[in-house]
Amino acid sequence: MTAHDTAERFLRRFLDTYEARDLDELWGFYADDCSFAVLERFGIEPSWPAYKSFMTTFIDAFPDLHHRIERIVCHDDDVWALYTVTGTHRGPIRGVEPTGKRVNYSIVAMYRIVGGRITRADFVSDDLRMMRQLGALPV
């Protein structure tokens, strides 16, 4: 089995857990000392409690969220994945009340996976496209 196959199996299990909204199991994919660089771009302290809150808000806003893996690149312990994300806006997110609108946008996720757990989680998403689809920004 290749590193790519192993990473893809890990990511599919991780995403299936995320999409099932099984938060207790989801948090188990992360190492206790995981770093969350993504939070810094949002001006949020990169801590475990802040990440859990950030992700729970997002999961609640898009309860039917689905990730389609488009591409995976592996190098040593680093795994990069390009996802297409789809979902229906059912809860407040970034100051926007639920609209019932569907979103479809891309995310590039960057993980370091050591010993079967994520030790670094970062991602860049097309938030501009998402917010436009929600009607929060002009097209």
Coordinates of C-alpha atoms in Angstrom, one line a residue:
M1 CA 0.0 0.0 0.0
T2 CA 1.3 3.4 -0.9
A3 CA 1.5 6.5 1.3
H4 CA -1.2 8.0 -1.0
D5 CA -3.5 5.0 -0.4
T6 CA -2.9 5.2 3.4
A7 CA -3.6 9.0 3.4
E8 CA -6.7 8.6 1.3
R9 CA -8.1 5.9 3.7
F10 CA -7.3 8.1 6.7
L11 CA -8.9 11.2 5.2
R12 CA -12.0 9.3 4.1
R13 CA -12.5 8.0 7.7
F14 CA -11.9 11.5 9.0
L15 CA -14.4 13.1 6.6
D16 CA -17.0 10.4 7.1
T17 CA -16.8 11.1 10.9
Y18 CA -17.0 14.8 10.3
E19 CA -20.0 14.5 8.0
A20 CA -21.7 12.1 10.5
R21 CA -21.3 14.9 13.1
D22 CA -19.7 12.5 15.6
L23 CA -17.7 15.1 17.4
D24 CA -16.4 12.9 20.1
E25 CA -14.9 10.6 17.5
L26 CA -13.8 13.5 15.3
W27 CA -11.7 15.1 18.0
G28 CA -10.0 11.7 18.4
F29 CA -8.3 12.1 15.0
Y30 CA -6.3 15.0 16.4
A31 CA -3.2 14.7 18.6
D32 CA -3.5 16.4 22.0
D33 CA -0.8 18.9 21.1
C34 CA -2.2 19.6 17.5
S35 CA -1.5 23.1 16.2
F36 CA -4.3 24.9 14.3
A37 CA -2.6 27.5 12.1
V38 CA -5.9 28.2 10.3
L39 CA -7.3 30.0 13.3
E40 CA -4.6 32.6 13.2
R41 CA -5.9 33.8 9.8
F42 CA -9.3 34.4 11.4
G43 CA -7.7 36.3 14.3
I44 CA -8.6 33.5 16.7
E45 CA -6.2 32.0 19.3
P46 CA -4.9 28.7 17.8
S47 CA -6.0 26.5 20.8
W48 CA -7.9 23.3 21.2
P49 CA -11.0 24.9 22.7
A50 CA -11.0 27.6 20.0
Y51 CA -10.7 25.1 17.2
K52 CA -13.5 22.9 18.6
S53 CA -15.8 26.0 18.9
F54 CA -14.8 27.1 15.3
M55 CA -15.5 23.7 13.8
T56 CA -18.7 23.1 15.8
T57 CA -20.1 26.4 14.6
F58 CA -19.3 25.4 11.0
I59 CA -20.7 21.9 11.4
D60 CA -23.9 23.4 12.9
A61 CA -24.2 25.9 10.0
F62 CA -23.9 23.2 7.4
P63 CA -25.3 20.0 8.9
D64 CA -25.4 18.2 5.5
L65 CA -21.9 19.2 4.6
H66 CA -20.1 16.8 2.2
H67 CA -16.5 16.7 1.1
R68 CA -15.5 15.3 -2.3
I69 CA -11.8 14.5 -2.4
E70 CA -10.4 15.9 -5.7
R71 CA -6.7 15.4 -5.1
I72 CA -4.3 14.2 -2.4
V73 CA -0.5 15.0 -2.3
C74 CA 1.7 13.3 0.3
H75 CA 5.3 14.1 1.3
D76 CA 6.6 12.4 4.4
D77 CA 4.1 13.1 7.2
D78 CA 2.5 16.0 5.3
V79 CA -0.8 15.4 3.4
W80 CA -2.4 18.1 1.3
A81 CA -6.0 17.5 0.0
L82 CA -8.1 19.5 -2.4
Y83 CA -11.8 19.1 -1.5
T84 CA -15.0 20.3 -3.1
V85 CA -17.4 21.1 -0.3
T86 CA -21.2 21.2 -0.7
G87 CA -23.9 21.8 1.9
T88 CA -27.0 23.7 2.9
H89 CA -26.8 26.8 5.1
R90 CA -28.9 25.9 8.2
G91 CA -27.3 27.8 11.0
P92 CA -25.5 31.1 11.6
I93 CA -22.0 31.5 10.2
R94 CA -19.8 34.5 10.2
G95 CA -22.6 36.9 11.0
V96 CA -25.0 35.5 8.4
E97 CA -28.2 34.0 9.6
P98 CA -29.4 30.7 7.9
T99 CA -30.5 31.2 4.3
G100 CA -31.3 27.7 3.3
K101 CA -29.0 28.2 0.3
R102 CA -26.7 25.5 -1.1
V103 CA -23.0 26.2 -1.3
N104 CA -20.3 24.6 -3.4
Y105 CA -16.7 25.7 -3.0
S106 CA -13.1 24.5 -2.7
I107 CA -10.9 23.9 0.3
V108 CA -7.2 23.0 0.4
A109 CA -6.5 21.2 3.6
M110 CA -2.9 20.7 4.9
Y111 CA -2.3 18.2 7.6
R112 CA 0.7 16.6 9.3
I113 CA -0.2 13.1 10.3
V114 CA 2.0 11.3 12.8
G115 CA 1.2 8.0 14.4
G116 CA -2.3 8.0 12.9
R117 CA -3.2 11.4 14.4
I118 CA -3.3 14.9 13.0
T119 CA -0.6 17.0 14.7
R120 CA -1.0 20.1 12.5
A121 CA -4.3 21.2 10.8
D122 CA -4.4 24.1 8.4
F123 CA -6.7 24.9 5.5
V124 CA -7.5 27.6 3.0
S125 CA -11.0 27.8 1.7
D126 CA -12.7 29.9 -0.9
D127 CA -14.7 31.8 1.7
L128 CA -15.4 34.6 -0.8
R129 CA -17.3 32.2 -3.1
M130 CA -19.1 30.7 -0.1
M131 CA -20.2 34.1 1.2
R132 CA -21.3 35.2 -2.3
Q133 CA -23.4 32.0 -2.6
L134 CA -25.1 32.8 0.7
G135 CA -25.9 36.3 -0.6
A136 CA -23.7 38.0 2.0
L137 CA -21.5 39.6 -0.6
P138 CA -22.2 40.9 -4.1
V139 CA -21.4 38.7 -7.0

